[in-house]
Short mmCIF file of C-alpha atoms and ligand atoms in Angstrom, two decimals:
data_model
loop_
_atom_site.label_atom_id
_atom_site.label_comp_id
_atom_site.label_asym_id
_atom_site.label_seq_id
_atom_site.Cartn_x
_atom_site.Cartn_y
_atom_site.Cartn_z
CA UNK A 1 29.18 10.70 0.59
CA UNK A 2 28.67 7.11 0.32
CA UNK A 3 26.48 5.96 3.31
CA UNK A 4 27.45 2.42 4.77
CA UNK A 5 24.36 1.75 6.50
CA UNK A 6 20.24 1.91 6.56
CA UNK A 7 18.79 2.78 9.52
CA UNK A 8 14.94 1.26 10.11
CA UNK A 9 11.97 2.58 11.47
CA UNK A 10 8.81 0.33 11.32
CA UNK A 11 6.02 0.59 13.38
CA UNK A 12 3.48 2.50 14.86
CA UNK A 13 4.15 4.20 18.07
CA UNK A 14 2.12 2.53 20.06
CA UNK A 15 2.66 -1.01 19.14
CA UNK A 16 4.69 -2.68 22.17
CA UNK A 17 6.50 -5.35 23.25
CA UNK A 18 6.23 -9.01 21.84
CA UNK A 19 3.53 -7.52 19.20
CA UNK A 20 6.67 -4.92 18.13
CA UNK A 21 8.88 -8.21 17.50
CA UNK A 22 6.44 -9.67 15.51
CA UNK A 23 5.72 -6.90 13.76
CA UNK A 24 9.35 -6.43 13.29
CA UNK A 25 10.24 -10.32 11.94
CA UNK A 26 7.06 -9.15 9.62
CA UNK A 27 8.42 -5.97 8.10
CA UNK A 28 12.21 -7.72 7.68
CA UNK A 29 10.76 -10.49 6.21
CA UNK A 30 9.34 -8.37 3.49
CA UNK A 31 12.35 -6.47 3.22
CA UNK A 32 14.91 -9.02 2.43
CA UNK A 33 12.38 -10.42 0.05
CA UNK A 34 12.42 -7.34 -1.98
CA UNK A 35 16.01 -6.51 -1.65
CA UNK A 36 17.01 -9.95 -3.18
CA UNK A 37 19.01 -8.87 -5.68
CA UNK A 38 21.49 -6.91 -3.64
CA UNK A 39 22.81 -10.33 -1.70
CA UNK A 40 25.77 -8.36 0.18
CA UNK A 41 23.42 -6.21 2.38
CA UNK A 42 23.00 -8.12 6.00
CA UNK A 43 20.18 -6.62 8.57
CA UNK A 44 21.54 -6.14 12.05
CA UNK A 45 19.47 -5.59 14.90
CA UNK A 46 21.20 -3.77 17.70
CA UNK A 47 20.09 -1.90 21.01
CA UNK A 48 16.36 -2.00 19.92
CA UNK A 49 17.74 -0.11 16.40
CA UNK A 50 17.33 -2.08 13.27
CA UNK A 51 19.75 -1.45 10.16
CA UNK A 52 21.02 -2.64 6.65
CA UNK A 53 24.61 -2.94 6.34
CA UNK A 54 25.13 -2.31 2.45
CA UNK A 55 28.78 -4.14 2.30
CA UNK A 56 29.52 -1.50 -1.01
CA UNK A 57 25.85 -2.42 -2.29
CA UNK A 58 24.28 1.36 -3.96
CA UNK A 59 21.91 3.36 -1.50
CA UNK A 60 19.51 4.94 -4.61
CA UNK A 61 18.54 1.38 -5.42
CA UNK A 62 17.54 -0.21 -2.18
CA UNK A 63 16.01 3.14 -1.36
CA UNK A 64 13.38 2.57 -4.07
CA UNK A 65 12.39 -0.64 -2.68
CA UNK A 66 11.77 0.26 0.84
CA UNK A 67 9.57 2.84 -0.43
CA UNK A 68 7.30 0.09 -1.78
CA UNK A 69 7.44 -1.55 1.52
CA UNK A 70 4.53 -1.53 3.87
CA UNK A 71 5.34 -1.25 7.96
CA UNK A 72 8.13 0.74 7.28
CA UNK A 73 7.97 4.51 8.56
CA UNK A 74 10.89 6.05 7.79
CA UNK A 75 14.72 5.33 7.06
CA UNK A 76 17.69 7.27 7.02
CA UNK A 77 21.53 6.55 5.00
CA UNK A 78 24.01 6.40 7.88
CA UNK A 79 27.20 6.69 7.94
CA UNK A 80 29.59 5.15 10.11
CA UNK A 81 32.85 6.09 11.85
CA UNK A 82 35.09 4.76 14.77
CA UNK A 83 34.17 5.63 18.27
CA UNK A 84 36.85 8.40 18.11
CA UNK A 85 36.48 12.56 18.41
CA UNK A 86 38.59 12.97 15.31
CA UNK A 87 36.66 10.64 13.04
CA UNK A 88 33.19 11.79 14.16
CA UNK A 89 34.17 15.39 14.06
CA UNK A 90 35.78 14.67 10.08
CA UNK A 91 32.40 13.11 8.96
CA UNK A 92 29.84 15.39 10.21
CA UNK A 93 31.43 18.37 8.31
CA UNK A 94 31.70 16.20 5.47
CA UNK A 95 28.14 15.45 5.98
CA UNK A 96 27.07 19.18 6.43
CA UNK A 97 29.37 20.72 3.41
CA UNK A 98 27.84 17.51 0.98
CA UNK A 99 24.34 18.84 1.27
CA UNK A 100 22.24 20.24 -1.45
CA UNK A 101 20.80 22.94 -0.23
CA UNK A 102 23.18 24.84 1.60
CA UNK A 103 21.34 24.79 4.94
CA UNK A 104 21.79 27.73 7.03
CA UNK A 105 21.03 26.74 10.66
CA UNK A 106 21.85 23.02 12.26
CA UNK A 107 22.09 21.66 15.23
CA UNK A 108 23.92 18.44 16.49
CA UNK A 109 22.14 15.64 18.35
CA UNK A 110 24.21 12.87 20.55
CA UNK A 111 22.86 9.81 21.90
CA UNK A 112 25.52 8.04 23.65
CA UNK A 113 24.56 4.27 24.42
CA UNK A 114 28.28 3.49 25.08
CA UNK A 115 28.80 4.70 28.59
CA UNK A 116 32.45 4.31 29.24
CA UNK A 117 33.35 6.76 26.15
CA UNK A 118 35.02 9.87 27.93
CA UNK A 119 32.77 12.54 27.29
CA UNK A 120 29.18 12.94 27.67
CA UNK A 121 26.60 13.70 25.12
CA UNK A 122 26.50 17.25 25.90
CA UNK A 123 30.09 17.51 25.85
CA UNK A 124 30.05 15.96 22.25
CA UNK A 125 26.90 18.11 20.68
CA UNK A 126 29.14 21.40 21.93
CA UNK A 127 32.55 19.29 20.69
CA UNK A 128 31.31 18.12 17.09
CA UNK A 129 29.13 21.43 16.65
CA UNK A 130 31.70 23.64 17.78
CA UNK A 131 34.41 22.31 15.04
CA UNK A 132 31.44 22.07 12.00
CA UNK A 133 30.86 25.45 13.14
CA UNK A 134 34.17 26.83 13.25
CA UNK A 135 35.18 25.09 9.44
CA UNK A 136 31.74 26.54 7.78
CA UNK A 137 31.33 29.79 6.81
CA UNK A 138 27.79 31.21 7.40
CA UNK A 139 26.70 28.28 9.14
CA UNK A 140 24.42 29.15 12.38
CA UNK A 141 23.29 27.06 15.26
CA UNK A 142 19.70 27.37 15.51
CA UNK A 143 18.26 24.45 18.55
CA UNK A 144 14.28 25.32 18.41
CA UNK A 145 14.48 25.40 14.06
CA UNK A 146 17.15 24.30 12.50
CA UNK A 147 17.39 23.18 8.41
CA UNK A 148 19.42 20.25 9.84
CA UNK A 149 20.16 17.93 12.46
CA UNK A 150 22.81 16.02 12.60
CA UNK A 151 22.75 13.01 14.71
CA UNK A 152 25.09 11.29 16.76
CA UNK A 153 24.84 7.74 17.97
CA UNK A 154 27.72 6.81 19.85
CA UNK A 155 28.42 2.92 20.20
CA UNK A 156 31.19 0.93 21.31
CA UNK A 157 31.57 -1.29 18.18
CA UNK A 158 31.38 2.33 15.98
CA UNK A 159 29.56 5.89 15.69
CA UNK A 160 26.64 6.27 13.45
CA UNK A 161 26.62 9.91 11.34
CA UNK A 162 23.32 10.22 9.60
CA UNK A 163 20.48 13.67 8.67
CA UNK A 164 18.30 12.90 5.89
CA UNK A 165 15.10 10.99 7.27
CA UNK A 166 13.26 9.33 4.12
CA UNK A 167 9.30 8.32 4.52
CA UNK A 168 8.18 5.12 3.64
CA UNK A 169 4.66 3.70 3.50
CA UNK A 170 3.83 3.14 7.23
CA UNK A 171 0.89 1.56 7.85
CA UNK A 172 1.44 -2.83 8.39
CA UNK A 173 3.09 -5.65 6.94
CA UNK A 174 1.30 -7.29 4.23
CA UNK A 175 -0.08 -10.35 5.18
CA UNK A 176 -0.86 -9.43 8.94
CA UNK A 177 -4.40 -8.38 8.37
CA UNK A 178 -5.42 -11.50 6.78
CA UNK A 179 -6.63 -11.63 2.93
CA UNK A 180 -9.83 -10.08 1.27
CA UNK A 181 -11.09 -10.09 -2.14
CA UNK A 182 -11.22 -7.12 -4.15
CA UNK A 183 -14.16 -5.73 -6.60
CA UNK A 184 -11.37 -4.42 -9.20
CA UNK A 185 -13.36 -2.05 -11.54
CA UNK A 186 -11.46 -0.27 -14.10
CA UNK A 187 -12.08 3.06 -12.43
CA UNK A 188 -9.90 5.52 -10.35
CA UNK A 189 -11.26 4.15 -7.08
CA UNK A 190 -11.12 0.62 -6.65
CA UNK A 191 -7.61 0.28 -7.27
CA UNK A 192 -6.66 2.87 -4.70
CA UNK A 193 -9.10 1.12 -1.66
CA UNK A 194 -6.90 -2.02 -2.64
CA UNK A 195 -3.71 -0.30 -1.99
CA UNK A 196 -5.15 1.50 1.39
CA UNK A 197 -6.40 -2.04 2.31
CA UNK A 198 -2.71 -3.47 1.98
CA UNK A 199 -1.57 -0.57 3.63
CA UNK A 200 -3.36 -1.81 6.75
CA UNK A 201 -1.66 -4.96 6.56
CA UNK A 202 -3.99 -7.33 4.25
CA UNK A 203 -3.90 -9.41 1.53
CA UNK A 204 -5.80 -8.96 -2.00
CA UNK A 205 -7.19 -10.79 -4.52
CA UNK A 206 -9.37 -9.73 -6.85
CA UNK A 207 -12.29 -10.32 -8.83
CA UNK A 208 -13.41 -7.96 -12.11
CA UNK A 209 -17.36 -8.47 -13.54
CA UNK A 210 -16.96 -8.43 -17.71
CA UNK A 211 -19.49 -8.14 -20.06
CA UNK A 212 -18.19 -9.40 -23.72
CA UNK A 213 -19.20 -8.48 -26.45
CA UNK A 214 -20.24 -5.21 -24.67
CA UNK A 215 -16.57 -4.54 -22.95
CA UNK A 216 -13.86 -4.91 -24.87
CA UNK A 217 -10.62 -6.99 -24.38
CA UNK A 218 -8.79 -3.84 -23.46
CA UNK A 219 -11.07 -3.33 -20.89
CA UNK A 220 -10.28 -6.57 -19.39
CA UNK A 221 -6.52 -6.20 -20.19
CA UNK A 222 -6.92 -2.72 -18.65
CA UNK A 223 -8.22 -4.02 -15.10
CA UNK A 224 -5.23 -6.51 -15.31
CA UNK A 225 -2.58 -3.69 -15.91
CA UNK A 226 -3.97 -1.95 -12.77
CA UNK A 227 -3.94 -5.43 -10.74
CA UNK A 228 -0.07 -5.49 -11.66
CA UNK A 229 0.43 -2.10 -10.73
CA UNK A 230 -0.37 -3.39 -7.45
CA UNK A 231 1.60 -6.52 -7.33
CA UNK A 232 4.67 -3.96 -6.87
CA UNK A 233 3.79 -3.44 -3.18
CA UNK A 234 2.73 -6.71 -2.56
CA UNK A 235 3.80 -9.77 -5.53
CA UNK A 236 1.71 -11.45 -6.83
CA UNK A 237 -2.53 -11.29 -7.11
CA UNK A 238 -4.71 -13.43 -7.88
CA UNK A 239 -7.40 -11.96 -10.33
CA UNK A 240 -10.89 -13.39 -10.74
CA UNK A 241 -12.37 -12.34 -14.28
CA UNK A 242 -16.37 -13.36 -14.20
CA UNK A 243 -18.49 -13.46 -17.22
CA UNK A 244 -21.82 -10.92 -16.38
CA UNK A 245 -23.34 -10.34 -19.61
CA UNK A 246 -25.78 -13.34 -18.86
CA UNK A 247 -26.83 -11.94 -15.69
CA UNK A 248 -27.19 -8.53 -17.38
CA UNK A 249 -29.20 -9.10 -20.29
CA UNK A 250 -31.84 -10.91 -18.31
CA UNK A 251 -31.96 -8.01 -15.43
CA UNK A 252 -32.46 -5.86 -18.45
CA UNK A 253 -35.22 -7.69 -19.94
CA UNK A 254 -37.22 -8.65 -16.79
CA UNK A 255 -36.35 -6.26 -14.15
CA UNK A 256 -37.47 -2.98 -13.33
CA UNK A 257 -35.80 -0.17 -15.40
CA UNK A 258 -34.44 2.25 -12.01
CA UNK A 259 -33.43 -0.87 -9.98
CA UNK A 260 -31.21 -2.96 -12.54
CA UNK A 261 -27.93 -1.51 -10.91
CA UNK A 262 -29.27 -2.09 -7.33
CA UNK A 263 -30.12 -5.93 -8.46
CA UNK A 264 -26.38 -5.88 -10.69
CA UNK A 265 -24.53 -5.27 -7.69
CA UNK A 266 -26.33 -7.56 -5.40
CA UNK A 267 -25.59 -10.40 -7.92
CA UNK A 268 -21.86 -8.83 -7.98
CA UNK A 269 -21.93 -9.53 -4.20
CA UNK A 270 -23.21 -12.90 -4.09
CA UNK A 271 -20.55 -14.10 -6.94
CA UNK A 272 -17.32 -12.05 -5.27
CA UNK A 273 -18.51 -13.84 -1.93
CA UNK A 274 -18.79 -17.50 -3.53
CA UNK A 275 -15.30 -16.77 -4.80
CA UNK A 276 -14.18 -15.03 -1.35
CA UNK A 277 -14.83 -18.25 0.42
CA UNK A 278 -13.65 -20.61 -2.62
CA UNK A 279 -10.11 -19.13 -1.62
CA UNK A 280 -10.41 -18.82 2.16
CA UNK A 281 -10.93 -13.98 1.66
CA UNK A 282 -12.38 -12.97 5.15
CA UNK A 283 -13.71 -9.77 3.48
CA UNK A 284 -14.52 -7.98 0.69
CA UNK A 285 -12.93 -4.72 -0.58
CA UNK A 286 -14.69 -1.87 -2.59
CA UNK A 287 -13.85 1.72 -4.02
CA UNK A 288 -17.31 2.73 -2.56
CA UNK A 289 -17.49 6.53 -1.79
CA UNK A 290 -20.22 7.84 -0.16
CA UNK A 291 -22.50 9.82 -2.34
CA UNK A 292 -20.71 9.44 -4.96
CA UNK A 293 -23.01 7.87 -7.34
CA UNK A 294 -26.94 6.42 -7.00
CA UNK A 295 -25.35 3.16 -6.32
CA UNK A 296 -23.86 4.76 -3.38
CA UNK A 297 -26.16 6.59 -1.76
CA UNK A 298 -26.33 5.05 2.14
CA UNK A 299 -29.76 4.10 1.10
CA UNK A 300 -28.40 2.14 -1.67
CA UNK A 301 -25.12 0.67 -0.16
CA UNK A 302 -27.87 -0.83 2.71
CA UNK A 303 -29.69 -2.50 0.09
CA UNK A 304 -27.00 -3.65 -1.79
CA UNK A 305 -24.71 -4.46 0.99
CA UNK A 306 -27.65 -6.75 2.59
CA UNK A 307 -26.80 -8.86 -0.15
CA UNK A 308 -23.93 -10.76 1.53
CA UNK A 309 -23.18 -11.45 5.73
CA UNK A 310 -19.83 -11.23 4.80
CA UNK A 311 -17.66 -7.54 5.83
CA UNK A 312 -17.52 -5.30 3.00
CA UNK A 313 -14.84 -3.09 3.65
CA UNK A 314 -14.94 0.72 2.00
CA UNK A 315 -11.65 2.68 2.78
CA UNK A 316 -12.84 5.16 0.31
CA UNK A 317 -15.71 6.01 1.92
CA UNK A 318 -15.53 9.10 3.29
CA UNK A 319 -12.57 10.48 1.17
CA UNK A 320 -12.80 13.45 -1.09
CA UNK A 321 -11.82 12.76 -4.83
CA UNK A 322 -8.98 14.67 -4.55
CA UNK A 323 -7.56 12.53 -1.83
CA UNK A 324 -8.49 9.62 -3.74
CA UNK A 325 -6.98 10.90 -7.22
CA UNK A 326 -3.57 12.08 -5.10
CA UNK A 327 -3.12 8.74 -3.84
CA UNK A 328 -3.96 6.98 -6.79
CA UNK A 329 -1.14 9.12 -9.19
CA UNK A 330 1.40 8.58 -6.34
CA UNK A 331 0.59 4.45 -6.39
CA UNK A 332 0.91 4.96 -10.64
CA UNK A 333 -2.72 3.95 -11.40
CA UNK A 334 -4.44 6.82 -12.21
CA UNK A 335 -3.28 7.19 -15.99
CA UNK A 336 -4.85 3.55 -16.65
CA UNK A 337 -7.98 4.15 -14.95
CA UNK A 338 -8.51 6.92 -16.94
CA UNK A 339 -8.13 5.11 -20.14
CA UNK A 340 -11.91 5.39 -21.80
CA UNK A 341 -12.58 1.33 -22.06
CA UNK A 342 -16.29 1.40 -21.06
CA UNK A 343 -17.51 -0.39 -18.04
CA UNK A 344 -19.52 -3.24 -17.39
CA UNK A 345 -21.78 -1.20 -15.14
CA UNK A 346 -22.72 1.72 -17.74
CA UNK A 347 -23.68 -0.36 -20.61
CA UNK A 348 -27.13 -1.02 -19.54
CA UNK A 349 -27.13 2.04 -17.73
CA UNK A 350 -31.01 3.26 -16.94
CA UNK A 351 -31.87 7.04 -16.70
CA UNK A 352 -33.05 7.52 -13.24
CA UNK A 353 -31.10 4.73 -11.38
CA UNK A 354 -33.03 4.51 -7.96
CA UNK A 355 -31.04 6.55 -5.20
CA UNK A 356 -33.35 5.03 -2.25
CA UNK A 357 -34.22 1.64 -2.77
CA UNK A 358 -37.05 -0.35 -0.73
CA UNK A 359 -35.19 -3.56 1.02
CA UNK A 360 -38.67 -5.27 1.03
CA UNK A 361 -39.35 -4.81 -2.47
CA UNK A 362 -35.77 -5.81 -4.05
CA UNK A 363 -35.40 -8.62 -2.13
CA UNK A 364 -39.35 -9.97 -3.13
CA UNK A 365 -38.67 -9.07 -6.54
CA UNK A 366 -35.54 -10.98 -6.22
CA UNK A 367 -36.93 -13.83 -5.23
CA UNK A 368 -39.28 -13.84 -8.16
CA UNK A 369 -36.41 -14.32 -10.42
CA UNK A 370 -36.46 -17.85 -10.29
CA UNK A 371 -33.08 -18.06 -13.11
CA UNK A 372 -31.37 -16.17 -10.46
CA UNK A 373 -29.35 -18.44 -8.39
CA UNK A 374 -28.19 -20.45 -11.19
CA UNK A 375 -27.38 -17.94 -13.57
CA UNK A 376 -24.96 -17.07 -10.64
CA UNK A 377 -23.73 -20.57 -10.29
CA UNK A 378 -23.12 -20.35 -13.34
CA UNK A 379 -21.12 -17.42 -13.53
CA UNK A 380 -18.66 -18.52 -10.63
CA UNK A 381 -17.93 -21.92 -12.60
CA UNK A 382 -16.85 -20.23 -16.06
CA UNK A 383 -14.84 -17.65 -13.64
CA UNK A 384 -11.41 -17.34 -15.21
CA UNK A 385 -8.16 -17.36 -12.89
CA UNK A 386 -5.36 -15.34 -13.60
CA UNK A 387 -2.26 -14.35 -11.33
CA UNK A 388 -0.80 -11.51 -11.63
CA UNK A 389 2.80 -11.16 -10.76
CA UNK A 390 5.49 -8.10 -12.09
CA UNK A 391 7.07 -10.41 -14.34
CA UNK A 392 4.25 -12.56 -16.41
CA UNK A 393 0.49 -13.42 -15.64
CA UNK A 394 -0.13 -17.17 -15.81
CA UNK A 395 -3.67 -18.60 -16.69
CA UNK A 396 -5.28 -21.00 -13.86
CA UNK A 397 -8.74 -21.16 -14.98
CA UNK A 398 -8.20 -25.21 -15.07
CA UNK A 399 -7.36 -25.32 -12.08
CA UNK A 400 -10.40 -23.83 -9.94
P1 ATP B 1 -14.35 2.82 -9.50
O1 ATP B 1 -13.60 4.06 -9.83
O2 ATP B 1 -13.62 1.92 -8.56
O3 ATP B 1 -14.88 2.12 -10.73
P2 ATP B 1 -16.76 4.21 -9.26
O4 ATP B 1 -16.71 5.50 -8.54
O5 ATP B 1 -16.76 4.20 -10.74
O6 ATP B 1 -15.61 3.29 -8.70
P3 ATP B 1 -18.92 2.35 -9.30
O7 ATP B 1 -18.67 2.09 -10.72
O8 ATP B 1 -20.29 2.64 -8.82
O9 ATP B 1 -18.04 3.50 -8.69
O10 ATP B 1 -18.39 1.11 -8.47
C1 ATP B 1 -18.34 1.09 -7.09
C2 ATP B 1 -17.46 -0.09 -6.68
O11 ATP B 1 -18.04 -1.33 -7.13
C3 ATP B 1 -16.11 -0.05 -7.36
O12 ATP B 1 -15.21 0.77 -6.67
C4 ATP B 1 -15.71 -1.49 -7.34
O13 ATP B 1 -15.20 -1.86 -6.08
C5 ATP B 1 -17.04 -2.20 -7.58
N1 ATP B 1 -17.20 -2.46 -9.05
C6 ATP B 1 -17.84 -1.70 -9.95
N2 ATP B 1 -17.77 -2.24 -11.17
C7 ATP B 1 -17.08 -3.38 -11.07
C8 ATP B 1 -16.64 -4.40 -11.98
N3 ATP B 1 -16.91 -4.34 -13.26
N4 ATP B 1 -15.92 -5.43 -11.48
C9 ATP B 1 -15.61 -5.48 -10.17
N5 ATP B 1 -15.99 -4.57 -9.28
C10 ATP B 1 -16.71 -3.53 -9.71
MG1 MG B 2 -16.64 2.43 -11.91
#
């Protein structure tokens, strides 16, 4: 059965008021953005309930969509009828008998928000139940368990008919949490704290650390692929691609052996925060997970994270892989992060990385290396620009 409408449900339960309207505007806003190509659907808002008329347009596609849409709970295919026994009674067996599986138990559900309509809504649950009953064999009421509920909403204008309760992302509307940049890594994790970071409501760009000749072109063109596998929940990105392999062969020949990653990723730091402010990011985003590697030891993240004043924010970090590969195969990055293009990080990979680095000591020998700050000036200037969108990715570099 055809449904004619989309009911809404955005929000988390305790949002309230004014900040619910907002939040609201936010999450429609988004929606008739991605449902552009179906231009019959209108959006009603009614009674505090928030639907898509589809005017004939198909359910299955616009279902996909608002799975990719962030703020949105849940929705469910309605159907509608006239405010009339006959009707209502028609299209809730329909409903029932349509359904694949066969449920077994049901019960019916009435909220009546049109007052003057004769009978009440316990009249109706015992006057629609009682007639599905009656023209389904096997079919058992069950009120504490059912398979099913079918539920009711009876209006002046018309009666909503609707079961099936779809889950979307939850979570906010992009944009509402501000924007942060980033460190896109060609791994499993970083892509997946960029999705739970837009989840929450922010923006992304991004910014990738290459090392050519070491890493390839693929790896580079793999890190893009994943930053477009993101631009599905939230169009388009804007991806930062910084030349390292200066700043890495000189760690390599003057620093010490067990600290070079400590001292990599404090340079990463200071370059994705030059570039965070260049482009007005309040934060910065990693795919740190605690323990994970020496790099991310608590020890080390201190040291490392010391680096910048700016928030670093880690929605990995207390996640077990598992969690982290689930959420990355259901977001459709996990197959390219798995691709084996090596890594800027592993190419000048020492043997006993340090797992508890001294502050005092990094940051004197740090100072030391006088090249330092303008090798990392120099890095942020030949920084290459690319967006990212579903369709294309166009080059910017000339214009930062
Ligand atoms: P990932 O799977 O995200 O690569 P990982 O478990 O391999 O993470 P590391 O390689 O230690 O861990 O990296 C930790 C974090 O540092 C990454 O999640 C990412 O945010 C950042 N990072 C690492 N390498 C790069 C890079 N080449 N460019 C940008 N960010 C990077
Ligand atoms: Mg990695």
């Amino acid at each position: 059965m055809k449904p004619d409408y989309i009911l809404l449900r955005m929000g988390e339960l305790t949002l309230k008021g004014r900040n619910r309207n907002v939040f609201e505007n936010r999450v429609l806003t988004h929606i008739r953005d991605f449902l552009k190509s179906y231009p019959n659907i209108q959006i009603i808002k009614n009674y505090g309930r928030v639907y898509i008329q589809l005017n004939g347009e198909p359910f299955e596609g616009i279902s996909q969509q608002l799975k990719k849409i962030f703020g949105l709970v849940s929705f469910s295919p309605v159907k509608k009828v006239d405010t009339e026994l006959t009707a209502m009674r028609k299209v809730s067996l329909e409903l029932m008998n349509n359904m694949v599986p066969k449920p077994t138990t049901f019960k019916v559900n009435v909220r009546r928000t049109y007052k003057q309509y004769p009978h009440d809504s316990q009249e109706l649950n015992h006057l629609i139940g009682g007639y599905v009953l009656h023209h389904t064999p096997g079919l058992k009421v069950n009120v504490h368990k059912p398979d099913v509920i079918l539920k009711v909403e009876v209006r002046e204008e018309g009666t909503f008919i609707y079961s099936e309760t779809i889950s979307g992302l939850g979570g906010f509307p992009l944009g509402s949490s501000g924007k942060s940049m980033l460190m896109l890594s060609g791994g499993i994790d970083s892509p997946v704290a960029g999705y739970l970071a837009m989840r929450r409501g922010m923006k992304l760009e991004a910014v990738h650390f290459h090392s050519a000749p070491f890493t390839s072109e693929r790896a580079k063109q793999k890190v893009l692929d994943l930053a477009k596998q993101l631009t599905n929940y939230s169009g388009k990105i804007k991806v930062h691609i910084v030349p390292f392999t200066d700043i890495q062969t000189q760690l390599n020949e003057h620093a010490r052996k067990n600290l070079i990653i400590t001292f990599m990723r404090r340079a990463m730091l200071r370059i994705t925060e030059k570039l965070a402010e260049k482009n007005d990011n309040l934060g910065i985003i990693t795919g740190d997970n605690l323990g994970q590697v020496a790099s991310q030891t608590l020890s080390s993240l201190n040291v490392i994270g010391r680096a910048t004043g700016m928030p670093i924010l880690r929605p990995l970090i207390t996640m077990d892989k598992n969690e982290i590969i689930k959420i990355a195969k259901d977001i459709n990055t996990f197959e390219t992060s798995i691709l084996p293009y090596e890594d800027c990080c592993t190419i000048f990979l020492p043997k006993n990385p340090a797992t508890n680095p001294n502050l005092g000591l990094v940051e004197r020998m740090e100072k030391s290396m006088e090249w330092l700050p303008q090798y990392i000036e120099n890095a942020v200037e030949k920084t290459e620009t690319i967006i990212v969108s579903n369709q294309k990715e166009e080059r910017l570099s000339h214009l930062f």
